[in-house]
Amino acid sequence: MSKIYNVAIMGATGAVGNCFLRILEERRFPVENIRLLASERSKGKKLKFNGKLYPIEVLTHDSFGGIDLVLASAGASRSLEFLPSAVKAGAVCVDNSSAFRMEKDVPLVVPEVNSHRIKEHKGIIANPNCSTIQMVVALWPIHRIAKIKRIVVTTFQSVSGAGQKKVLELWKQSKLFLAKKRIIPVEFSHRIAFNLIPQIDIFLDNAYTKEEMKIVNETRKIMEDASIQINATCVRVPVFYAHSESVNLETERHITADEVRKILSKAPGVRVIDDPNKQAYPMPADAEGRDEVFVGRIRDDLSIENGISMWIVSDNIRKGAALNAIQIAEYLVK
Ligand code: NAP
Ligand code: 3JN
């Protein structure tokens, strides 16, 4: 790669794509030229980057000439179809989708955990699912010291995790609900305003959802430990931004809540907010727009010998998607 980079954003008009633009600006990523790619639907639109308007171009196999870095967030089928062309054209791709995450020769990276894998890439580096990212940032420092044997996680995932249209749907439904008008769900399978939906993505044959099994399989790959037992329940909640997780751990070595608090207060990317006397704990409203993974409600599990419970919150569009991918890109250019 040269010193200033030609960057393409695949899915530039989406929730994650927009966040890519803002974070590249904020972190002064060395961009020479930027190419904004989306579907036919966005033909004629323009988006601002570093004070200049750029046209949206329709994504094709020829979109990658002269491009050094592709940040992809146009969905898994687009990644499967177009990233091989980008690699052929000489670009390195950081992919936000699930398309290549579990491929053996594709690194699946959360820089706070396994940045050493980045250099093994063959053109594509995968960004994990947002729920996996925030969980492993908080759990990796504990795993290193006490070896996690089992994780039971319940997620509370904001609507933005499912894309821009779902954010609008929550707005619309909330207004209708408060006006006591009839709600016909369009984007979600059920009403999301003033409700919870215990299903994210499709159900698999084992009665878990695809989102739940992503957490299981991706966590094992990132933490390089196939022996960790993981049970996940993913729930969509009427929150606009930031995902929350209730996590219970069983460790091989005994570790106290106080020790966990100390370890996490020094861990990269983590911010501990945990003072029950002041009713201080992480909440999605405070995590929105922030880069950290927030951890609180750290407590000993009274029901087993080596157990810890905690509450983890992070902005799903930033650390859960765009920021993690740009941190990977920063390692690439280093
Ligand atoms: P979104 O707001 O719905 O945006 C989708 C983007 O993909 C838009 O820019 C859209 O362009 C583009 N797109 C859709 N179909 C296309 C096509 N046929 N050709 C070219 N571009 C196309 O969704 P999002 O929240 O940004 O998420 C996008 C993807 O990122 C997801 O599908 C997922 O794979 C990944 N993601 C990952 C995480 C994570 O956990 N790491 C979190 C969220 C999303 P138009 O505006 O032209 O339709
Ligand atoms: O729903 C959420 O909160 C996260 C969703 C992520 C997502 C949405 C559509 C397609 C993904 C993902 O990142 O796993 C995918 C996908 O790429 O399969």
mmCIF file of C-alpha atoms and ligand atoms in Angstrom:
data_model
loop_
_atom_site.group_PDB
_atom_site.id
_atom_site.type_symbol
_atom_site.label_atom_id
_atom_site.label_comp_id
_atom_site.label_asym_id
_atom_site.label_seq_id
_atom_site.Cartn_x
_atom_site.Cartn_y
_atom_site.Cartn_z
ATOM 1 C CA MET A 1 0.000 0.000 0.000
ATOM 2 C CA SER A 2 1.145 3.552 -0.730
ATOM 3 C CA LYS A 3 1.241 6.297 1.921
ATOM 4 C CA ILE A 4 -2.115 7.862 1.078
ATOM 5 C CA TYR A 5 -4.834 5.450 0.168
ATOM 6 C CA ASN A 6 -7.575 5.165 -2.396
ATOM 7 C CA VAL A 7 -10.568 3.930 -0.457
ATOM 8 C CA ALA A 8 -13.877 2.492 -1.680
ATOM 9 C CA ILE A 9 -16.905 2.209 0.573
ATOM 10 C CA MET A 10 -19.324 -0.496 -0.516
ATOM 11 C CA GLY A 11 -22.740 0.375 0.953
ATOM 12 C CA ALA A 12 -21.861 4.047 1.507
ATOM 13 C CA THR A 13 -25.503 5.173 1.797
ATOM 14 C CA GLY A 14 -26.332 2.771 4.649
ATOM 15 C CA ALA A 15 -26.133 3.123 8.433
ATOM 16 C CA VAL A 16 -22.659 1.551 8.588
ATOM 17 C CA GLY A 17 -21.485 3.254 5.351
ATOM 18 C CA ASN A 18 -22.332 6.694 6.734
ATOM 19 C CA CYS A 19 -20.501 5.902 9.926
ATOM 20 C CA PHE A 20 -17.424 4.840 7.891
ATOM 21 C CA LEU A 21 -17.307 8.329 6.378
ATOM 22 C CA ARG A 22 -17.616 10.097 9.744
ATOM 23 C CA ILE A 23 -14.963 7.907 11.426
ATOM 24 C CA LEU A 24 -12.479 8.201 8.524
ATOM 25 C CA GLU A 25 -12.823 11.986 8.934
ATOM 26 C CA GLU A 26 -12.586 11.970 12.743
ATOM 27 C CA ARG A 27 -9.516 9.736 12.806
ATOM 28 C CA ARG A 28 -7.902 11.527 9.826
ATOM 29 C CA PHE A 29 -7.398 8.272 7.950
ATOM 30 C CA PRO A 30 -4.922 8.978 5.114
ATOM 31 C CA VAL A 31 -7.401 9.056 2.212
ATOM 32 C CA GLU A 32 -6.214 10.212 -1.234
ATOM 33 C CA ASN A 33 -9.445 9.462 -3.136
ATOM 34 C CA ILE A 34 -12.718 8.018 -1.979
ATOM 35 C CA ARG A 35 -15.210 6.071 -4.097
ATOM 36 C CA LEU A 36 -18.737 5.722 -2.739
ATOM 37 C CA LEU A 37 -20.556 2.614 -3.937
ATOM 38 C CA ALA A 38 -24.199 1.612 -3.504
ATOM 39 C CA SER A 39 -27.105 0.243 -5.536
ATOM 40 C CA GLU A 40 -29.005 1.614 -8.552
ATOM 41 C CA ARG A 41 -31.455 3.104 -6.006
ATOM 42 C CA SER A 42 -28.835 5.643 -4.956
ATOM 43 C CA LYS A 43 -27.876 6.780 -8.469
ATOM 44 C CA GLY A 44 -27.674 10.587 -8.534
ATOM 45 C CA LYS A 45 -27.198 10.971 -4.765
ATOM 46 C CA LYS A 46 -24.117 12.646 -3.300
ATOM 47 C CA LEU A 47 -22.481 12.330 0.109
ATOM 48 C CA LYS A 48 -20.083 14.650 1.896
ATOM 49 C CA PHE A 49 -16.603 13.562 2.916
ATOM 50 C CA ASN A 50 -14.049 15.970 4.372
ATOM 51 C CA GLY A 51 -16.189 18.935 3.268
ATOM 52 C CA LYS A 52 -16.490 17.797 -0.374
ATOM 53 C CA LEU A 53 -19.477 16.202 -2.122
ATOM 54 C CA TYR A 54 -18.872 12.850 -3.831
ATOM 55 C CA PRO A 55 -21.322 11.118 -6.206
ATOM 56 C CA ILE A 56 -22.635 7.668 -5.389
ATOM 57 C CA GLU A 57 -21.503 5.177 -8.013
ATOM 58 C CA VAL A 58 -23.337 1.952 -8.769
ATOM 59 C CA LEU A 59 -21.397 -1.079 -7.493
ATOM 60 C CA THR A 60 -20.071 -3.269 -10.328
ATOM 61 C CA HIS A 61 -17.175 -5.697 -10.791
ATOM 62 C CA ASP A 62 -15.223 -2.804 -12.344
ATOM 63 C CA SER A 63 -15.592 -0.509 -9.303
ATOM 64 C CA PHE A 64 -12.198 -1.317 -7.828
ATOM 65 C CA GLY A 65 -9.564 -0.110 -10.340
ATOM 66 C CA GLY A 66 -6.836 1.808 -8.469
ATOM 67 C CA ILE A 67 -8.450 1.130 -5.082
ATOM 68 C CA ASP A 68 -6.151 0.150 -2.173
ATOM 69 C CA LEU A 69 -8.727 -0.435 0.549
ATOM 70 C CA VAL A 70 -12.369 -1.531 0.414
ATOM 71 C CA LEU A 71 -14.584 -1.045 3.454
ATOM 72 C CA ALA A 72 -17.592 -3.256 2.742
ATOM 73 C CA SER A 73 -21.061 -2.943 4.300
ATOM 74 C CA ALA A 74 -23.519 -3.716 1.510
ATOM 75 C CA GLY A 75 -24.622 -7.096 2.872
ATOM 76 C CA ALA A 76 -23.232 -10.621 2.665
ATOM 77 C CA SER A 77 -24.420 -11.476 -0.852
ATOM 78 C CA ARG A 78 -22.753 -8.327 -2.295
ATOM 79 C CA SER A 79 -19.545 -9.152 -0.428
ATOM 80 C CA LEU A 80 -19.584 -12.720 -1.761
ATOM 81 C CA GLU A 81 -20.166 -11.491 -5.298
ATOM 82 C CA PHE A 82 -17.916 -8.420 -5.482
ATOM 83 C CA LEU A 83 -15.029 -8.749 -3.006
ATOM 84 C CA PRO A 84 -13.197 -11.378 -5.097
ATOM 85 C CA SER A 85 -13.129 -8.777 -7.936
ATOM 86 C CA ALA A 86 -11.761 -6.173 -5.521
ATOM 87 C CA VAL A 87 -9.015 -8.547 -4.395
ATOM 88 C CA LYS A 88 -8.211 -9.365 -8.037
ATOM 89 C CA ALA A 89 -7.864 -5.637 -8.696
ATOM 90 C CA GLY A 90 -5.280 -5.439 -5.903
ATOM 91 C CA ALA A 91 -7.350 -4.038 -3.028
ATOM 92 C CA VAL A 92 -7.390 -5.224 0.570
ATOM 93 C CA CYS A 93 -10.973 -5.584 1.852
ATOM 94 C CA VAL A 94 -12.316 -5.233 5.376
ATOM 95 C CA ASP A 95 -15.728 -6.853 5.227
ATOM 96 C CA ASN A 96 -18.520 -6.108 7.717
ATOM 97 C CA SER A 97 -20.697 -8.960 6.548
ATOM 98 C CA SER A 98 -20.874 -12.596 7.586
ATOM 99 C CA ALA A 99 -19.878 -13.762 4.075
ATOM 100 C CA PHE A 100 -16.300 -14.795 4.870
ATOM 101 C CA ARG A 101 -16.166 -14.728 8.683
ATOM 102 C CA MET A 102 -15.916 -18.455 9.207
ATOM 103 C CA GLU A 103 -13.598 -19.139 6.225
ATOM 104 C CA LYS A 104 -10.420 -20.817 7.454
ATOM 105 C CA ASP A 105 -8.005 -18.500 5.642
ATOM 106 C CA VAL A 106 -9.889 -15.268 6.424
ATOM 107 C CA PRO A 107 -8.835 -13.552 9.652
ATOM 108 C CA LEU A 108 -11.804 -12.567 11.858
ATOM 109 C CA VAL A 109 -10.464 -9.660 13.832
ATOM 110 C CA VAL A 110 -11.188 -7.525 16.872
ATOM 111 C CA PRO A 111 -7.941 -5.570 17.275
ATOM 112 C CA GLU A 112 -8.082 -5.536 21.107
ATOM 113 C CA VAL A 113 -8.099 -9.360 20.989
ATOM 114 C CA ASN A 114 -6.302 -10.744 17.928
ATOM 115 C CA SER A 115 -4.645 -8.004 15.879
ATOM 116 C CA HIS A 116 -1.788 -10.475 15.221
ATOM 117 C CA ARG A 117 -4.081 -12.281 12.732
ATOM 118 C CA ILE A 118 -4.370 -9.242 10.422
ATOM 119 C CA LYS A 119 -1.062 -9.914 8.652
ATOM 120 C CA GLU A 120 -2.244 -13.395 7.636
ATOM 121 C CA HIS A 121 -4.873 -11.995 5.269
ATOM 122 C CA LYS A 122 -5.095 -13.024 1.605
ATOM 123 C CA GLY A 123 -7.014 -9.925 0.558
ATOM 124 C CA ILE A 124 -10.030 -10.149 2.889
ATOM 125 C CA ILE A 125 -10.256 -9.505 6.614
ATOM 126 C CA ALA A 126 -13.630 -10.072 8.262
ATOM 127 C CA ASN A 127 -15.217 -7.853 10.875
ATOM 128 C CA PRO A 128 -17.294 -9.890 13.350
ATOM 129 C CA ASN A 129 -20.973 -9.387 14.155
ATOM 130 C CA CYS A 130 -21.628 -6.378 16.417
ATOM 131 C CA SER A 131 -22.839 -8.488 19.362
ATOM 132 C CA THR A 132 -19.713 -10.643 19.186
ATOM 133 C CA ILE A 133 -17.368 -7.653 19.013
ATOM 134 C CA GLN A 134 -18.502 -5.916 22.191
ATOM 135 C CA MET A 135 -18.635 -9.203 24.114
ATOM 136 C CA VAL A 136 -15.115 -10.364 23.221
ATOM 137 C CA VAL A 137 -13.565 -6.943 23.932
ATOM 138 C CA ALA A 138 -14.851 -7.287 27.508
ATOM 139 C CA LEU A 139 -14.293 -11.038 27.958
ATOM 140 C CA TRP A 140 -10.852 -11.517 26.412
ATOM 141 C CA PRO A 141 -8.933 -9.957 29.358
ATOM 142 C CA ILE A 142 -10.843 -12.281 31.732
ATOM 143 C CA HIS A 143 -10.269 -15.336 29.534
ATOM 144 C CA ARG A 144 -6.527 -14.707 29.517
ATOM 145 C CA ILE A 145 -6.384 -14.799 33.298
ATOM 146 C CA ALA A 146 -9.123 -17.189 34.417
ATOM 147 C CA LYS A 147 -9.987 -19.217 31.247
ATOM 148 C CA ILE A 148 -13.675 -18.955 30.465
ATOM 149 C CA LYS A 149 -15.398 -22.358 30.270
ATOM 150 C CA ARG A 150 -18.975 -21.247 29.603
ATOM 151 C CA ILE A 151 -20.809 -18.080 28.553
ATOM 152 C CA VAL A 152 -24.555 -17.457 28.815
ATOM 153 C CA VAL A 153 -25.448 -14.234 27.001
ATOM 154 C CA THR A 154 -28.713 -12.425 26.333
ATOM 155 C CA THR A 155 -28.507 -9.486 23.953
ATOM 156 C CA PHE A 156 -30.731 -6.403 23.811
ATOM 157 C CA GLN A 157 -30.081 -5.176 20.267
ATOM 158 C CA SER A 158 -31.069 -1.745 19.016
ATOM 159 C CA VAL A 159 -32.985 -1.338 15.754
ATOM 160 C CA SER A 160 -30.055 0.353 13.961
ATOM 161 C CA GLY A 161 -28.305 -3.052 13.923
ATOM 162 C CA ALA A 162 -30.766 -4.054 11.226
ATOM 163 C CA GLY A 163 -30.150 -1.010 9.002
ATOM 164 C CA GLN A 164 -31.316 2.532 8.337
ATOM 165 C CA LYS A 165 -34.898 1.578 7.387
ATOM 166 C CA LYS A 166 -35.490 -0.081 10.754
ATOM 167 C CA VAL A 167 -34.537 3.142 12.557
ATOM 168 C CA LEU A 168 -37.263 4.991 10.651
ATOM 169 C CA GLU A 169 -39.723 2.177 11.382
ATOM 170 C CA LEU A 170 -39.238 2.587 15.157
ATOM 171 C CA TRP A 171 -39.829 6.375 14.808
ATOM 172 C CA LYS A 172 -42.987 5.859 12.791
ATOM 173 C CA GLN A 173 -44.407 3.109 15.014
ATOM 174 C CA SER A 174 -43.682 5.067 18.214
ATOM 175 C CA LYS A 175 -45.591 8.093 16.892
ATOM 176 C CA LEU A 176 -48.533 5.914 15.791
ATOM 177 C CA PHE A 177 -48.585 4.080 19.119
ATOM 178 C CA LEU A 178 -48.630 7.309 21.148
ATOM 179 C CA ALA A 179 -51.385 8.661 18.896
ATOM 180 C CA LYS A 180 -53.324 5.432 19.598
ATOM 181 C CA LYS A 181 -53.344 4.660 15.857
ATOM 182 C CA ARG A 182 -53.127 1.252 14.185
ATOM 183 C CA ILE A 183 -49.611 -0.080 13.553
ATOM 184 C CA ILE A 184 -48.903 -2.404 10.624
ATOM 185 C CA PRO A 185 -45.306 -3.668 10.899
ATOM 186 C CA VAL A 186 -43.395 -3.283 7.626
ATOM 187 C CA GLU A 187 -39.707 -3.757 8.376
ATOM 188 C CA PHE A 188 -39.988 -6.051 11.416
ATOM 189 C CA SER A 189 -42.136 -9.171 11.645
ATOM 190 C CA HIS A 190 -43.925 -7.753 14.706
ATOM 191 C CA ARG A 191 -44.506 -4.365 16.319
ATOM 192 C CA ILE A 192 -41.191 -3.077 17.687
ATOM 193 C CA ALA A 193 -42.381 0.147 19.363
ATOM 194 C CA PHE A 194 -43.016 -0.513 23.080
ATOM 195 C CA ASN A 195 -42.309 -4.205 22.513
ATOM 196 C CA LEU A 196 -39.435 -6.751 22.444
ATOM 197 C CA ILE A 197 -38.879 -9.308 19.667
ATOM 198 C CA PRO A 198 -36.936 -12.419 20.764
ATOM 199 C CA GLN A 199 -35.790 -13.202 17.232
ATOM 200 C CA ILE A 200 -32.928 -11.690 15.221
ATOM 201 C CA ASP A 201 -32.370 -13.215 11.781
ATOM 202 C CA ILE A 202 -33.840 -16.584 10.802
ATOM 203 C CA PHE A 203 -34.325 -19.683 12.948
ATOM 204 C CA LEU A 204 -31.966 -22.613 12.288
ATOM 205 C CA ASP A 205 -32.722 -26.330 12.661
ATOM 206 C CA ASN A 206 -31.334 -26.316 16.218
ATOM 207 C CA ALA A 207 -34.019 -23.786 17.387
ATOM 208 C CA TYR A 208 -31.438 -21.001 17.783
ATOM 209 C CA THR A 209 -31.390 -18.015 15.428
ATOM 210 C CA LYS A 210 -28.605 -17.312 12.953
ATOM 211 C CA GLU A 211 -27.613 -14.252 15.021
ATOM 212 C CA GLU A 212 -27.290 -16.431 18.152
ATOM 213 C CA MET A 213 -25.098 -18.979 16.359
ATOM 214 C CA LYS A 214 -22.927 -16.164 14.934
ATOM 215 C CA ILE A 215 -22.066 -15.204 18.517
ATOM 216 C CA VAL A 216 -21.198 -18.819 19.370
ATOM 217 C CA ASN A 217 -19.026 -19.558 16.341
ATOM 218 C CA GLU A 218 -17.358 -16.162 15.952
ATOM 219 C CA THR A 219 -16.420 -15.932 19.657
ATOM 220 C CA ARG A 220 -14.717 -19.324 19.507
ATOM 221 C CA LYS A 221 -12.788 -18.346 16.355
ATOM 222 C CA ILE A 222 -11.641 -14.956 17.696
ATOM 223 C CA MET A 223 -10.675 -16.239 21.144
ATOM 224 C CA GLU A 224 -9.071 -19.293 19.461
ATOM 225 C CA ASP A 225 -10.775 -21.675 21.867
ATOM 226 C CA ALA A 226 -13.301 -24.125 20.444
ATOM 227 C CA SER A 227 -13.915 -25.567 23.905
ATOM 228 C CA ILE A 228 -15.817 -22.524 25.251
ATOM 229 C CA GLN A 229 -19.478 -23.433 25.712
ATOM 230 C CA ILE A 230 -21.760 -20.566 24.684
ATOM 231 C CA ASN A 231 -25.519 -20.151 24.954
ATOM 232 C CA ALA A 232 -26.981 -17.028 23.339
ATOM 233 C CA THR A 233 -30.448 -15.447 23.197
ATOM 234 C CA CYS A 234 -30.769 -12.394 20.943
ATOM 235 C CA VAL A 235 -33.576 -9.910 21.455
ATOM 236 C CA ARG A 236 -34.504 -6.815 19.381
ATOM 237 C CA VAL A 237 -35.430 -3.909 21.634
ATOM 238 C CA PRO A 238 -37.000 -0.493 20.894
ATOM 239 C CA VAL A 239 -33.726 1.420 21.266
ATOM 240 C CA PHE A 240 -32.278 3.385 18.341
ATOM 241 C CA TYR A 241 -28.526 2.975 18.884
ATOM 242 C CA ALA A 242 -26.232 0.747 21.033
ATOM 243 C CA HIS A 243 -26.581 -2.906 21.910
ATOM 244 C CA SER A 244 -26.652 -4.176 25.528
ATOM 245 C CA GLU A 245 -25.757 -7.647 26.777
ATOM 246 C CA SER A 246 -26.365 -9.519 30.004
ATOM 247 C CA VAL A 247 -23.454 -11.945 30.309
ATOM 248 C CA ASN A 248 -22.859 -14.759 32.786
ATOM 249 C CA LEU A 249 -19.517 -16.570 32.819
ATOM 250 C CA GLU A 250 -18.118 -19.705 34.333
ATOM 251 C CA THR A 251 -14.337 -19.753 34.605
ATOM 252 C CA GLU A 252 -11.809 -22.516 35.222
ATOM 253 C CA ARG A 253 -9.842 -20.492 37.776
ATOM 254 C CA HIS A 254 -11.640 -18.619 40.554
ATOM 255 C CA ILE A 255 -11.822 -14.888 39.960
ATOM 256 C CA THR A 256 -13.743 -12.361 42.045
ATOM 257 C CA ALA A 257 -15.908 -9.494 40.843
ATOM 258 C CA ASP A 258 -13.359 -7.085 42.337
ATOM 259 C CA GLU A 259 -10.548 -8.687 40.323
ATOM 260 C CA VAL A 260 -12.659 -8.512 37.138
ATOM 261 C CA ARG A 261 -13.345 -4.814 37.782
ATOM 262 C CA LYS A 262 -9.602 -4.176 38.199
ATOM 263 C CA ILE A 263 -8.629 -6.132 35.066
ATOM 264 C CA LEU A 264 -11.282 -4.472 32.921
ATOM 265 C CA SER A 265 -10.470 -0.968 34.131
ATOM 266 C CA LYS A 266 -7.048 -1.406 32.464
ATOM 267 C CA ALA A 267 -8.257 -3.295 29.394
ATOM 268 C CA PRO A 268 -7.915 -1.676 25.936
ATOM 269 C CA GLY A 269 -11.185 -0.346 24.524
ATOM 270 C CA VAL A 270 -13.097 -0.967 27.781
ATOM 271 C CA ARG A 271 -14.571 1.580 30.179
ATOM 272 C CA VAL A 272 -15.934 0.330 33.507
ATOM 273 C CA ILE A 273 -18.961 2.173 34.922
ATOM 274 C CA ASP A 274 -19.901 0.251 38.026
ATOM 275 C CA ASP A 275 -21.022 2.038 41.167
ATOM 276 C CA PRO A 276 -24.314 0.660 42.485
ATOM 277 C CA ASN A 277 -24.366 3.252 45.300
ATOM 278 C CA LYS A 278 -24.624 6.004 42.687
ATOM 279 C CA GLN A 279 -26.860 3.940 40.388
ATOM 280 C CA ALA A 280 -24.008 4.099 37.881
ATOM 281 C CA TYR A 281 -23.984 1.469 35.150
ATOM 282 C CA PRO A 282 -23.764 1.548 31.342
ATOM 283 C CA MET A 283 -26.900 2.327 29.362
ATOM 284 C CA PRO A 284 -27.464 2.510 25.584
ATOM 285 C CA ALA A 285 -28.481 6.190 25.806
ATOM 286 C CA ASP A 286 -24.986 7.015 27.127
ATOM 287 C CA ALA A 287 -23.097 4.693 24.758
ATOM 288 C CA GLU A 288 -24.582 6.146 21.550
ATOM 289 C CA GLY A 289 -21.874 7.895 19.516
ATOM 290 C CA ARG A 290 -19.072 6.607 21.769
ATOM 291 C CA ASP A 291 -16.190 4.322 20.862
ATOM 292 C CA GLU A 292 -15.748 2.354 24.083
ATOM 293 C CA VAL A 293 -17.218 -0.943 25.221
ATOM 294 C CA PHE A 294 -18.857 -0.084 28.560
ATOM 295 C CA VAL A 295 -19.038 -2.677 31.340
ATOM 296 C CA GLY A 296 -20.918 -2.545 34.643
ATOM 297 C CA ARG A 297 -23.068 -4.563 37.102
ATOM 298 C CA ILE A 298 -20.003 -6.783 37.646
ATOM 299 C CA ARG A 299 -20.887 -9.250 40.399
ATOM 300 C CA ASP A 300 -20.089 -12.712 41.720
ATOM 301 C CA ASP A 301 -22.543 -15.368 40.592
ATOM 302 C CA LEU A 302 -23.960 -16.670 43.893
ATOM 303 C CA SER A 303 -25.245 -19.883 42.303
ATOM 304 C CA ILE A 304 -21.934 -21.477 41.214
ATOM 305 C CA GLU A 305 -18.331 -21.613 42.450
ATOM 306 C CA ASN A 306 -16.526 -19.788 39.630
ATOM 307 C CA GLY A 307 -19.158 -17.505 38.148
ATOM 308 C CA ILE A 308 -19.321 -13.832 37.234
ATOM 309 C CA SER A 309 -22.209 -11.787 35.849
ATOM 310 C CA MET A 310 -21.917 -8.462 34.050
ATOM 311 C CA TRP A 311 -23.648 -5.988 31.730
ATOM 312 C CA ILE A 312 -21.946 -4.844 28.504
ATOM 313 C CA VAL A 313 -23.054 -1.917 26.295
ATOM 314 C CA SER A 314 -21.563 -0.476 23.105
ATOM 315 C CA ASP A 315 -22.547 1.544 20.033
ATOM 316 C CA ASN A 316 -23.285 -1.204 17.488
ATOM 317 C CA ILE A 317 -22.686 1.007 14.459
ATOM 318 C CA ARG A 318 -19.350 2.334 15.770
ATOM 319 C CA LYS A 319 -17.378 -0.349 17.672
ATOM 320 C CA GLY A 320 -19.842 -3.005 16.490
ATOM 321 C CA ALA A 321 -19.198 -2.231 12.816
ATOM 322 C CA ALA A 322 -17.478 0.828 11.278
ATOM 323 C CA LEU A 323 -14.958 1.656 14.011
ATOM 324 C CA ASN A 324 -13.722 -1.927 14.395
ATOM 325 C CA ALA A 325 -13.225 -2.146 10.606
ATOM 326 C CA ILE A 326 -11.316 1.160 10.496
ATOM 327 C CA GLN A 327 -9.139 0.084 13.438
ATOM 328 C CA ILE A 328 -8.250 -2.991 11.341
ATOM 329 C CA ALA A 329 -7.477 -0.706 8.377
ATOM 330 C CA GLU A 330 -5.246 1.409 10.627
ATOM 331 C CA TYR A 331 -3.224 -1.719 11.491
ATOM 332 C CA LEU A 332 -2.949 -2.455 7.767
ATOM 333 C CA VAL A 333 -1.490 0.954 6.952
ATOM 334 C CA LYS A 334 0.842 1.043 9.970
HETATM 335 P P1 NAP B 1 -28.426 -0.422 5.480
HETATM 336 O O1 NAP B 1 -28.538 0.814 6.282
HETATM 337 O O2 NAP B 1 -29.656 -1.125 5.066
HETATM 338 O O3 NAP B 1 -27.497 -0.131 4.198
HETATM 339 C C1 NAP B 1 -27.282 -1.095 3.188
HETATM 340 C C2 NAP B 1 -26.271 -0.573 2.212
HETATM 341 O O4 NAP B 1 -25.996 -1.586 1.250
HETATM 342 C C3 NAP B 1 -26.789 0.645 1.434
HETATM 343 O O5 NAP B 1 -25.728 1.495 1.131
HETATM 344 C C4 NAP B 1 -27.325 -0.004 0.167
HETATM 345 O O6 NAP B 1 -27.354 0.881 -0.949
HETATM 346 C C5 NAP B 1 -26.258 -1.052 -0.060
HETATM 347 N N1 NAP B 1 -26.770 -2.090 -0.952
HETATM 348 C C6 NAP B 1 -27.836 -2.888 -0.781
HETATM 349 N N2 NAP B 1 -28.022 -3.654 -1.878
HETATM 350 C C7 NAP B 1 -27.058 -3.333 -2.754
HETATM 351 C C8 NAP B 1 -26.722 -3.747 -4.067
HETATM 352 N N3 NAP B 1 -27.437 -4.676 -4.707
HETATM 353 N N4 NAP B 1 -25.659 -3.180 -4.675
HETATM 354 C C9 NAP B 1 -24.934 -2.232 -4.045
HETATM 355 N N5 NAP B 1 -25.205 -1.771 -2.809
HETATM 356 C C10 NAP B 1 -26.244 -2.328 -2.170
HETATM 357 O O7 NAP B 1 -27.601 -1.535 6.275
HETATM 358 P P2 NAP B 1 -26.356 -1.334 7.285
HETATM 359 O O8 NAP B 1 -26.858 -1.331 8.673
HETATM 360 O O9 NAP B 1 -25.481 -0.234 6.841
HETATM 361 O O10 NAP B 1 -25.633 -2.727 7.121
HETATM 362 C C11 NAP B 1 -25.106 -3.143 5.894
HETATM 363 C C12 NAP B 1 -24.428 -4.483 6.061
HETATM 364 O O11 NAP B 1 -23.327 -4.343 6.954
HETATM 365 C C13 NAP B 1 -25.306 -5.582 6.690
HETATM 366 O O12 NAP B 1 -26.075 -6.242 5.713
HETATM 367 C C14 NAP B 1 -24.304 -6.468 7.336
HETATM 368 O O13 NAP B 1 -23.791 -7.373 6.410
HETATM 369 C C15 NAP B 1 -23.231 -5.483 7.762
HETATM 370 N N6 NAP B 1 -23.427 -5.095 9.167
HETATM 371 C C16 NAP B 1 -22.616 -5.602 10.033
HETATM 372 C C17 NAP B 1 -22.748 -5.291 11.349
HETATM 373 C C18 NAP B 1 -21.884 -5.985 12.280
HETATM 374 O O14 NAP B 1 -22.446 -6.577 13.156
HETATM 375 N N7 NAP B 1 -20.597 -5.888 12.130
HETATM 376 C C19 NAP B 1 -23.665 -4.417 11.824
HETATM 377 C C20 NAP B 1 -24.511 -3.884 10.916
HETATM 378 C C21 NAP B 1 -24.372 -4.238 9.580
HETATM 379 P P3 NAP B 1 -28.716 1.650 -1.365
HETATM 380 O O15 NAP B 1 -28.872 2.783 -0.371
HETATM 381 O O16 NAP B 1 -28.439 2.109 -2.730
HETATM 382 O O17 NAP B 1 -29.827 0.653 -1.263
HETATM 383 O O1 3JN B 2 -29.224 -7.112 13.833
HETATM 384 C C1 3JN B 2 -28.205 -6.656 14.351
HETATM 385 O O2 3JN B 2 -28.226 -5.997 15.398
HETATM 386 C C2 3JN B 2 -26.890 -6.916 13.727
HETATM 387 C C3 3JN B 2 -27.054 -7.378 12.328
HETATM 388 C C4 3JN B 2 -26.056 -7.699 11.555
HETATM 389 C C5 3JN B 2 -26.276 -8.181 10.213
HETATM 390 C C6 3JN B 2 -27.412 -7.789 9.519
HETATM 391 C C7 3JN B 2 -27.642 -8.273 8.238
HETATM 392 C C8 3JN B 2 -26.758 -9.130 7.639
HETATM 393 C C9 3JN B 2 -25.346 -9.028 9.616
HETATM 394 C C10 3JN B 2 -24.097 -9.395 10.322
HETATM 395 O O3 3JN B 2 -23.253 -8.527 10.477
HETATM 396 O O4 3JN B 2 -23.937 -10.536 10.735
HETATM 397 C C11 3JN B 2 -25.615 -9.526 8.330
HETATM 398 C C12 3JN B 2 -24.678 -10.442 7.644
HETATM 399 O O5 3JN B 2 -23.664 -9.970 7.146
HETATM 400 O O6 3JN B 2 -24.961 -11.645 7.558
#
